[in-house]
Short mmCIF file of C-alpha atoms in Angstrom, two decimals:
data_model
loop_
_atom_site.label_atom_id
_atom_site.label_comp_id
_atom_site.label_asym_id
_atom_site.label_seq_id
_atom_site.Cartn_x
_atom_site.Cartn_y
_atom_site.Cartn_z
CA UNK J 1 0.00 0.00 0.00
CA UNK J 2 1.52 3.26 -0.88
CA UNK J 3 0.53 6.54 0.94
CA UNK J 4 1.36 9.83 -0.19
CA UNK J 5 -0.76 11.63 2.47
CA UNK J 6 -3.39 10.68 5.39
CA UNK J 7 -6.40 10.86 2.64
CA UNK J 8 -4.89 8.00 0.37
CA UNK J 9 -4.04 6.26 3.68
CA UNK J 10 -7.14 6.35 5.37
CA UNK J 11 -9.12 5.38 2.50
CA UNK J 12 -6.60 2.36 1.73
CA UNK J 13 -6.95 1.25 5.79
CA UNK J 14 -10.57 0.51 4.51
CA UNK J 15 -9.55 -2.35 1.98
CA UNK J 16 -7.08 -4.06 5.11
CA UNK J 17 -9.68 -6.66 5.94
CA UNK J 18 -10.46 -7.52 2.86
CA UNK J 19 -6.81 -9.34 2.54
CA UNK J 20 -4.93 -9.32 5.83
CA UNK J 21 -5.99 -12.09 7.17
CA UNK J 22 -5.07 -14.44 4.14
CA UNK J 23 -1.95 -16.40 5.12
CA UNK J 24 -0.74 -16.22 1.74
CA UNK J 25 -0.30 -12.42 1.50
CA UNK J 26 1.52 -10.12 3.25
CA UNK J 27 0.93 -6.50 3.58
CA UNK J 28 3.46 -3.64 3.48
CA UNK J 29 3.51 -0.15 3.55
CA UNK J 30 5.53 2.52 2.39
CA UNK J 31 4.85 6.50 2.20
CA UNK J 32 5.77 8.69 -0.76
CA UNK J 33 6.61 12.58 -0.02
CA UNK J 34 6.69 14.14 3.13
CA UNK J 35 3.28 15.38 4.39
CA UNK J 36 3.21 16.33 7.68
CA UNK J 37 1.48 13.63 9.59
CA UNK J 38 1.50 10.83 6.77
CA UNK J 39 4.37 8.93 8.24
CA UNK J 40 2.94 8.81 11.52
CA UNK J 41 -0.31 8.18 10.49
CA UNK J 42 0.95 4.44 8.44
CA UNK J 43 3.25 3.90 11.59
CA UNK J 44 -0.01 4.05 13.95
CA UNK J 45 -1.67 1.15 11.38
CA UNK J 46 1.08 -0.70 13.30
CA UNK J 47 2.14 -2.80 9.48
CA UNK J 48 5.69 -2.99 8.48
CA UNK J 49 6.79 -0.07 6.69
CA UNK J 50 9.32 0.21 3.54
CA UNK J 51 11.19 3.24 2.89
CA UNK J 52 10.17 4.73 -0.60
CA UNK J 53 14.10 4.51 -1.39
CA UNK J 54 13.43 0.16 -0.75
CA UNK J 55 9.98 0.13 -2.36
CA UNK J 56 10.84 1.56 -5.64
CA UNK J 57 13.61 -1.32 -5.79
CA UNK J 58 11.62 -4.33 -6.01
CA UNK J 59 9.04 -5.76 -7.85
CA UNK J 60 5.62 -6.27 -5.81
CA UNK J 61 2.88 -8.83 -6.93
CA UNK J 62 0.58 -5.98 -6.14
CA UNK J 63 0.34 -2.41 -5.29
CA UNK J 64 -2.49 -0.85 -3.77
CA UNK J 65 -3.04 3.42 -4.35
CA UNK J 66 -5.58 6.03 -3.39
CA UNK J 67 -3.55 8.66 -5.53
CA UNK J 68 -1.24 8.14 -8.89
CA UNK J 69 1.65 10.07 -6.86
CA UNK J 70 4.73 8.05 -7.77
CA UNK J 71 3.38 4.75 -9.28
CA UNK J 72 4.93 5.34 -12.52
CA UNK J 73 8.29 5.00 -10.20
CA UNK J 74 6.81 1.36 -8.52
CA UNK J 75 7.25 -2.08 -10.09
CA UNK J 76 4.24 -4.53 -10.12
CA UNK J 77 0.35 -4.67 -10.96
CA UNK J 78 -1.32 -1.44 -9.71
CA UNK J 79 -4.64 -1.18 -8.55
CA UNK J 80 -5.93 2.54 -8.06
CA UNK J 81 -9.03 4.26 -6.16
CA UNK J 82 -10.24 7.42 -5.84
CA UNK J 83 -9.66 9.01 -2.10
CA UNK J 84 -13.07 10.74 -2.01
CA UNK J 85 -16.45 10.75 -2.98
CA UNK J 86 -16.26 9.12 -6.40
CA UNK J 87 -13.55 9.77 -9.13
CA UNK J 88 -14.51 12.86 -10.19
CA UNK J 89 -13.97 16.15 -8.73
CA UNK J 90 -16.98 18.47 -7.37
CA UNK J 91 -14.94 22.07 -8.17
CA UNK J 92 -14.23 23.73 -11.69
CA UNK J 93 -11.58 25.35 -11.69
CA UNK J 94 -10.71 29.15 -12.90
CA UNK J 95 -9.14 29.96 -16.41
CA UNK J 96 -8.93 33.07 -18.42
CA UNK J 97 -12.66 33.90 -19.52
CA UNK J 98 -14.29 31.41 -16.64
CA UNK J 99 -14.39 27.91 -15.44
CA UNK J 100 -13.69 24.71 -16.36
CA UNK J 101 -14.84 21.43 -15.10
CA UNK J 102 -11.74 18.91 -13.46
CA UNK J 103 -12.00 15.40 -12.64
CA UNK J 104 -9.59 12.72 -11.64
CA UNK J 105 -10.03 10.31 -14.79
CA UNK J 106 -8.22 12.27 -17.48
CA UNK J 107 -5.12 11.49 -19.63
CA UNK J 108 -2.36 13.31 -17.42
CA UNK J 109 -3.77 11.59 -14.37
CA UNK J 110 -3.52 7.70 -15.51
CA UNK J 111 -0.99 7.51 -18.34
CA UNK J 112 2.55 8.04 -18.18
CA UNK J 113 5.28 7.58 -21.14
CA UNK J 114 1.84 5.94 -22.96
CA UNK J 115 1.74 3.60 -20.82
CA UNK J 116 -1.79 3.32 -18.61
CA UNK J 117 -0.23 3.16 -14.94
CA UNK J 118 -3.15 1.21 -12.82
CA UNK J 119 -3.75 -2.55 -14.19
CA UNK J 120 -7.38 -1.62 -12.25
CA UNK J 121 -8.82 1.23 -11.83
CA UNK J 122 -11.66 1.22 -9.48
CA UNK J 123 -14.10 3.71 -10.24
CA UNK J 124 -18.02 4.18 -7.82
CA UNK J 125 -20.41 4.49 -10.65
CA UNK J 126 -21.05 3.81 -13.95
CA UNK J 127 -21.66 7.37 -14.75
CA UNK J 128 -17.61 7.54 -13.97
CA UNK J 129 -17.22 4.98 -16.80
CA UNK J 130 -19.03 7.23 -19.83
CA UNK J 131 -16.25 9.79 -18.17
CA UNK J 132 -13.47 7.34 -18.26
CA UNK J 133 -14.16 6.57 -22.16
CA UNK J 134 -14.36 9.91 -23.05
CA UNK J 135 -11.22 11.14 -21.66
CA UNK J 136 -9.13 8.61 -21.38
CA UNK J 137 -10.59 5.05 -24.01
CA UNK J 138 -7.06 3.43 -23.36
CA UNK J 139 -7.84 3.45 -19.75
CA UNK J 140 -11.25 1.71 -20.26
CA UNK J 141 -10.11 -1.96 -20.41
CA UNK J 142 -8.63 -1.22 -16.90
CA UNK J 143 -12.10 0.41 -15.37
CA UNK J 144 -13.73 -1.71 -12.64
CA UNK J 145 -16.87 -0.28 -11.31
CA UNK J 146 -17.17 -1.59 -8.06
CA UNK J 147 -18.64 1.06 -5.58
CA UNK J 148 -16.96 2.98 -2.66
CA UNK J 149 -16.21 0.96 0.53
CA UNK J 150 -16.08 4.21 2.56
CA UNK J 151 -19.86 4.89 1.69
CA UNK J 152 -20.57 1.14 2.72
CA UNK J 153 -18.73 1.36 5.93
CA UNK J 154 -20.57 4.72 6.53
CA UNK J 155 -24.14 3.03 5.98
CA UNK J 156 -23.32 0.07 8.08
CA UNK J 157 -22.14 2.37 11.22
CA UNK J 158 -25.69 4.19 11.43
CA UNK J 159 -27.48 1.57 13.46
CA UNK J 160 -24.71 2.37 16.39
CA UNK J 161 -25.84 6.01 16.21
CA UNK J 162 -26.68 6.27 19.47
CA UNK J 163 -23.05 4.21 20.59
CA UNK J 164 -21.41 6.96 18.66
CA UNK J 165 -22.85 9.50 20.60
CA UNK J 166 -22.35 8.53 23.95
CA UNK J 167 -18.88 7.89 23.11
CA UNK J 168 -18.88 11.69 22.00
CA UNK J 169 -20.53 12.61 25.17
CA UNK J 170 -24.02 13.81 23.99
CA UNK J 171 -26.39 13.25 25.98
CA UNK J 172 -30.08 12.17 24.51
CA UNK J 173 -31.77 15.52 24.68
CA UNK J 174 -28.63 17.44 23.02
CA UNK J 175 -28.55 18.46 19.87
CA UNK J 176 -25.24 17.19 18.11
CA UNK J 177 -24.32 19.88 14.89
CA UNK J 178 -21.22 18.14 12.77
CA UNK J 179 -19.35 20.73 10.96
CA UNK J 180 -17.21 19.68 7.90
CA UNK J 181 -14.76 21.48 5.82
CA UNK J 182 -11.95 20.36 3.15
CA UNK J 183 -8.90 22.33 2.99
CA UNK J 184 -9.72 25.50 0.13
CA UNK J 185 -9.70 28.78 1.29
CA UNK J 186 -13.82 28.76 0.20
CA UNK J 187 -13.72 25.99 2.98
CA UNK J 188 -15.57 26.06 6.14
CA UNK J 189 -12.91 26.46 7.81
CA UNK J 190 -11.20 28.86 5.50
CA UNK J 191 -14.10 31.27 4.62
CA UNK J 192 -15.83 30.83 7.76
CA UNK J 193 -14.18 29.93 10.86
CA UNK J 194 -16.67 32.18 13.09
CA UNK J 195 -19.61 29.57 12.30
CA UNK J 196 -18.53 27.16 15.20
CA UNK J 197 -18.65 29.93 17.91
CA UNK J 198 -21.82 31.20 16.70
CA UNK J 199 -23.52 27.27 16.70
CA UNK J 200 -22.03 26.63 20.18
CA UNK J 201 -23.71 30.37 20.94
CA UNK J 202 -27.07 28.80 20.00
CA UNK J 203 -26.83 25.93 22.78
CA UNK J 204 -25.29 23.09 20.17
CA UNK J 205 -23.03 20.39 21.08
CA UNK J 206 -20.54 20.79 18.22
CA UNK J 207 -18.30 18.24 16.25
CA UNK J 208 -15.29 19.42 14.22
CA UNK J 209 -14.49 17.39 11.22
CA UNK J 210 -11.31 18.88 9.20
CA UNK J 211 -9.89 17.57 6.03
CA UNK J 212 -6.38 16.33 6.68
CA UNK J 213 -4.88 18.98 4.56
CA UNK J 214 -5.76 21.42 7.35
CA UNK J 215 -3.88 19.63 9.84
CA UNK J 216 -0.69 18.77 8.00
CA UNK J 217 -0.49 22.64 6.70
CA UNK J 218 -1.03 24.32 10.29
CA UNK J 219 -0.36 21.50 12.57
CA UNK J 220 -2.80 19.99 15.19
CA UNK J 221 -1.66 22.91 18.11
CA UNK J 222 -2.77 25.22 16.06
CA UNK J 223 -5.77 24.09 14.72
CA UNK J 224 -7.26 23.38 18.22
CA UNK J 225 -6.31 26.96 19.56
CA UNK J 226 -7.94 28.40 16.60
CA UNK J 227 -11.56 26.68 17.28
CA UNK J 228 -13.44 26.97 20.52
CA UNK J 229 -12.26 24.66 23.20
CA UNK J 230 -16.09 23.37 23.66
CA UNK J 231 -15.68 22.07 20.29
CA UNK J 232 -15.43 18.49 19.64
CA UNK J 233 -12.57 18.03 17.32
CA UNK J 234 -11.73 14.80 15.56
CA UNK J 235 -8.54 13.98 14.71
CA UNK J 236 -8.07 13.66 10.80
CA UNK J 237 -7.26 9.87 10.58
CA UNK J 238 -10.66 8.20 11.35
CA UNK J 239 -13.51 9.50 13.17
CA UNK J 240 -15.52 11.63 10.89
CA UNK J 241 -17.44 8.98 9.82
CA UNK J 242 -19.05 8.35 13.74
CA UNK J 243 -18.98 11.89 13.87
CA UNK J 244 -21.60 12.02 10.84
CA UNK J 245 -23.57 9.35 11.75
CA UNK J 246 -23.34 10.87 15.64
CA UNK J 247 -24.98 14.03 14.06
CA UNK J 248 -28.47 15.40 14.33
CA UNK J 249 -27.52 17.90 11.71
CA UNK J 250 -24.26 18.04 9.44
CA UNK J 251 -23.19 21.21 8.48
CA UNK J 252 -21.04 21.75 5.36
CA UNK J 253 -19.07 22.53 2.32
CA UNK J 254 -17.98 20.82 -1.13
CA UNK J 255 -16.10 18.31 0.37
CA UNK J 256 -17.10 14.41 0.33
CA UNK J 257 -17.66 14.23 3.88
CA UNK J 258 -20.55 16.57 3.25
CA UNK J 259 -21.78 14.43 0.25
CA UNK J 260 -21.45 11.66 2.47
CA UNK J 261 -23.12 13.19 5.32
CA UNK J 262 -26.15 13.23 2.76
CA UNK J 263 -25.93 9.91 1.29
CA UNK J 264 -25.94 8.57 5.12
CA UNK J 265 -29.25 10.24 5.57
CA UNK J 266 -27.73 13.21 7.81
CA UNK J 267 -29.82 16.40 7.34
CA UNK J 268 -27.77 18.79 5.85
CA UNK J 269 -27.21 22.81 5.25
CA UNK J 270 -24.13 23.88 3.39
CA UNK J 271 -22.26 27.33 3.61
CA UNK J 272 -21.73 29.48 1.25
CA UNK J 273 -19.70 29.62 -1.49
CA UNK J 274 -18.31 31.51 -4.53
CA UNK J 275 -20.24 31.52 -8.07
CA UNK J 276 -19.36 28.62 -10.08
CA UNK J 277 -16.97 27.18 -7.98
CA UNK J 278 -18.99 23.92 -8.11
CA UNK J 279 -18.95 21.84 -11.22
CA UNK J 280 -22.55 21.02 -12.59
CA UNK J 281 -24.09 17.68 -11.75
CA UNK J 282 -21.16 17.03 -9.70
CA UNK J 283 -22.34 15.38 -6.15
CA UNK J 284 -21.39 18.58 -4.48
CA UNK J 285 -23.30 20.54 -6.86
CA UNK J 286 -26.53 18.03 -6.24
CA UNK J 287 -26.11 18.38 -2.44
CA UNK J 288 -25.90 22.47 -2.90
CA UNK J 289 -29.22 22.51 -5.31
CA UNK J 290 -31.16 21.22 -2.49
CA UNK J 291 -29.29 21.58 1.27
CA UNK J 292 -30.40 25.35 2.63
CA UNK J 293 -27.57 27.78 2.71
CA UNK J 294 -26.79 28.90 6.64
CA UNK J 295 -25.68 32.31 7.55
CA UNK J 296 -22.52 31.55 9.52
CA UNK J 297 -23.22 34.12 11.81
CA UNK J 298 -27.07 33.09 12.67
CA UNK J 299 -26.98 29.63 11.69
CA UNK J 300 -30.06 27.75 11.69
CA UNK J 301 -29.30 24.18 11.90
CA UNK J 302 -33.02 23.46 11.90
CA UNK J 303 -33.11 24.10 8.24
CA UNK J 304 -31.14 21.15 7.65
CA UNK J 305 -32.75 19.20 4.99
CA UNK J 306 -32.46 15.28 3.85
CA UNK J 307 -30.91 14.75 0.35
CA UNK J 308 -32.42 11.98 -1.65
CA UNK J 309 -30.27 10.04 -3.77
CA UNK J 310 -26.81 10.72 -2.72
CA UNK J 311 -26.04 7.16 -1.51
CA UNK J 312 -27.02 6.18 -5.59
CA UNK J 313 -25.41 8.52 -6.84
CA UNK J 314 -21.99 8.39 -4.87
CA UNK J 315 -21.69 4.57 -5.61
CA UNK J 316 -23.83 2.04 -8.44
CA UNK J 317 -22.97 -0.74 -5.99
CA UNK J 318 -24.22 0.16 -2.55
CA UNK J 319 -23.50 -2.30 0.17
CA UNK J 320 -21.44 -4.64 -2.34
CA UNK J 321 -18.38 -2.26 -2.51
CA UNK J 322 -15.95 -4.66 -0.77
CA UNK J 323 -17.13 -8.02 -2.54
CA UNK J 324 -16.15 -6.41 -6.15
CA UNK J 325 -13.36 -4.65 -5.06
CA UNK J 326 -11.79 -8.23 -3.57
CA UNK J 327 -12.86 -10.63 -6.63
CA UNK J 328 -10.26 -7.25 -8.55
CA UNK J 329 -7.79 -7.83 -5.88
CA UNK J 330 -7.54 -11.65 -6.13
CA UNK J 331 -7.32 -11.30 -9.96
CA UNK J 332 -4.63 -9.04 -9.70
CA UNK J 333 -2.82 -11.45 -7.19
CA UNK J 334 -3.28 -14.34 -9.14
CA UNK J 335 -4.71 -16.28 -6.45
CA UNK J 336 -8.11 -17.84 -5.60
CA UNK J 337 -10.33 -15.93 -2.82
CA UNK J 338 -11.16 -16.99 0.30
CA UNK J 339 -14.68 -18.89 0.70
CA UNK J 340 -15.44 -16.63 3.72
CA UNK J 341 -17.66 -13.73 2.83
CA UNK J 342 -16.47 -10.15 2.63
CA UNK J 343 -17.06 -7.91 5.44
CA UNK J 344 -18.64 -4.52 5.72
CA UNK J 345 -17.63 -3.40 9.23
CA UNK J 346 -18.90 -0.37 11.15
CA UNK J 347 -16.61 2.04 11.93
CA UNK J 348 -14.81 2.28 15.62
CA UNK J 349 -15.75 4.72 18.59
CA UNK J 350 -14.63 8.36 17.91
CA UNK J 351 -12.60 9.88 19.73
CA UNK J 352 -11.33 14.09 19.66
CA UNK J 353 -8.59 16.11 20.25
CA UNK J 354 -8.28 17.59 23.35
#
């Protein structure tokens, strides 16, 4: 498993049990760049980690990505997800005379020297497919549409909704208010820091979920002393997904743990943001054409709609994520699977910073 930074990782820490446990494989790790928190993050897994200088020396029988950072430099069958919600990106991006529309599946992204660099490429949808073909038809042969595990994991963990929050410390007749953000400066945390005082001023309980890029770029100190110390802050490696599920409301941005907030059946409001920052008919932009916009200095939470369809349109294989992405594993390997059946596991007890 190679992890250039705690998003790849975290999402990769999700496929573990589908091959761990086989005697005949062994797992290893190794990180690629220097992101502040990455190497500690794959040393906490508690696996046996490579240096990058050993890794790119031998030849591996498979090698498992959430990001194309340095596979063209990696010897041995790749097999490549996306570290959000879906393949494709939610944001356009700016260019002389307006936006245009970015996604993960295009040419620069997958091929290198002409050569396509994943042996599988695991894309969520179909939708990502008629993508796929478009901008990239020598990549096509590769595609394997075989859902998002994440989103699974997510939708298994909402029966223990009431664990989660205990573990939290919110008490039944509290109201628990999740606040995501990713890392952009049109963030929730970057455009609107004030919004967590102002929700705490209304009486909420309030959960902090931060996109890792936050913490590696200003550091865990300072992120707490920047956000109320009533806040409930949860560390960027696992959590958010309790946290969501915890949540009587789920305040948010364009990032995928808002779209997955929604797909989890979380009511949802989203902050606002600039004028065709989104890109249209992406899942952010589906959340934003529906979710009520909060004033982040009177937010009310109580707006906070349900968003239909964001569990079917994040993933065309809800609930059988980890099945198809094994039987693409095993053919990779070269080896027969295991008779036992795949698991979808509910996600641990949060826990914050304090």
């Amino acid at each position: 498993m190679v992890v250039p930074h705690v998003v790849a990782g975290t999402r990769l820490a999700d496929l573990l049990p589908l091959l761990e446990t086989d005697h005949r494989v062994q797992v290893l790790f190794t990180v690629h760049g220097a992101t502040h928190g990455t190497e500690e993050f794959v040393r906490g897994l508690g696996g046996h980690v490579l240096p990058w200088h050993q890794a790119v020396g031998h030849r591996f029988d498979l090698v498992l990505a959430a990001s194309h950072r340095g596979l063209d430099e990696l010897h041995g069958p790749v097999l490549a997800l996306p570290h959000g919600a879906g393949a494709l990106k939610s944001r356009s991006k700016p260019r002389r005379g307006g936006t245009f529309p970015v996604h993960g599946l295009s040419r620069d992204r997958l091929v290198r020297d002409g050569r396509v660099l994943a042996s599988a490429i695991v894309l969520a949808h179909h939708d990502e497919l008629r993508v796929l073909a478009e901008a990239c038809p020598e990549a096509v042969p590769a595609a394997v549409v075989a859902g998002d595990v994440c989103l699974d994991r997510l939708l298994a963990s909402v029966p223990y909704r009431d664990h989660y929050r205990r573990a939290l410390g919110v008490g039944p007749d509290e109201r628990l208010v999740t606040v995501s953000s990713t890392w952009t400066r049109h963030s929730t945390f970057g455009a609107h820091i004030g919004l967590y005082g102002a929700l705490l001023d209304r009486g909420e309980r309030v959960a902090a979920v931060l996109h890792p890029n936050v913490w590696s770029v200003h550091g865990s100190r300072q992120v707490r002393a920047w956000l109320p110390r009533e806040v409930l802050v949860v560390p960027p490696d696992e959590g958010w997904r309790a946290a969501v599920v915890a949540a009587d409301a789920v305040v948010g941005d364009f990032g995928s743990t808002t779209q997955y907030a929604a797909a989890a059946g979380r009511p949802v409001s989203v902050v606002p943001i600039p004028d065709g920052l989104l890109r249209p008919g992406g899942l952010a932009d589906l959340v934003y054409r529906v979710a009520p916009v909060v004033d982040p200095d009177r937010p009310r939470v109580e707006d906070a709609v349900v968003v239909p369809g964001l569990a079917d349109a994040i993933s065309s294989c809800v609930g059988g994520a980890g099945a198809a992405t094994r039987r693409a594993v095993y053919r990779l390997l070269g080896l027969a699977e295991p008779a036992r059946a795949v698991p979808v596991s509910p996600v641990g007890v949060p826990r914050v910073v304090g």
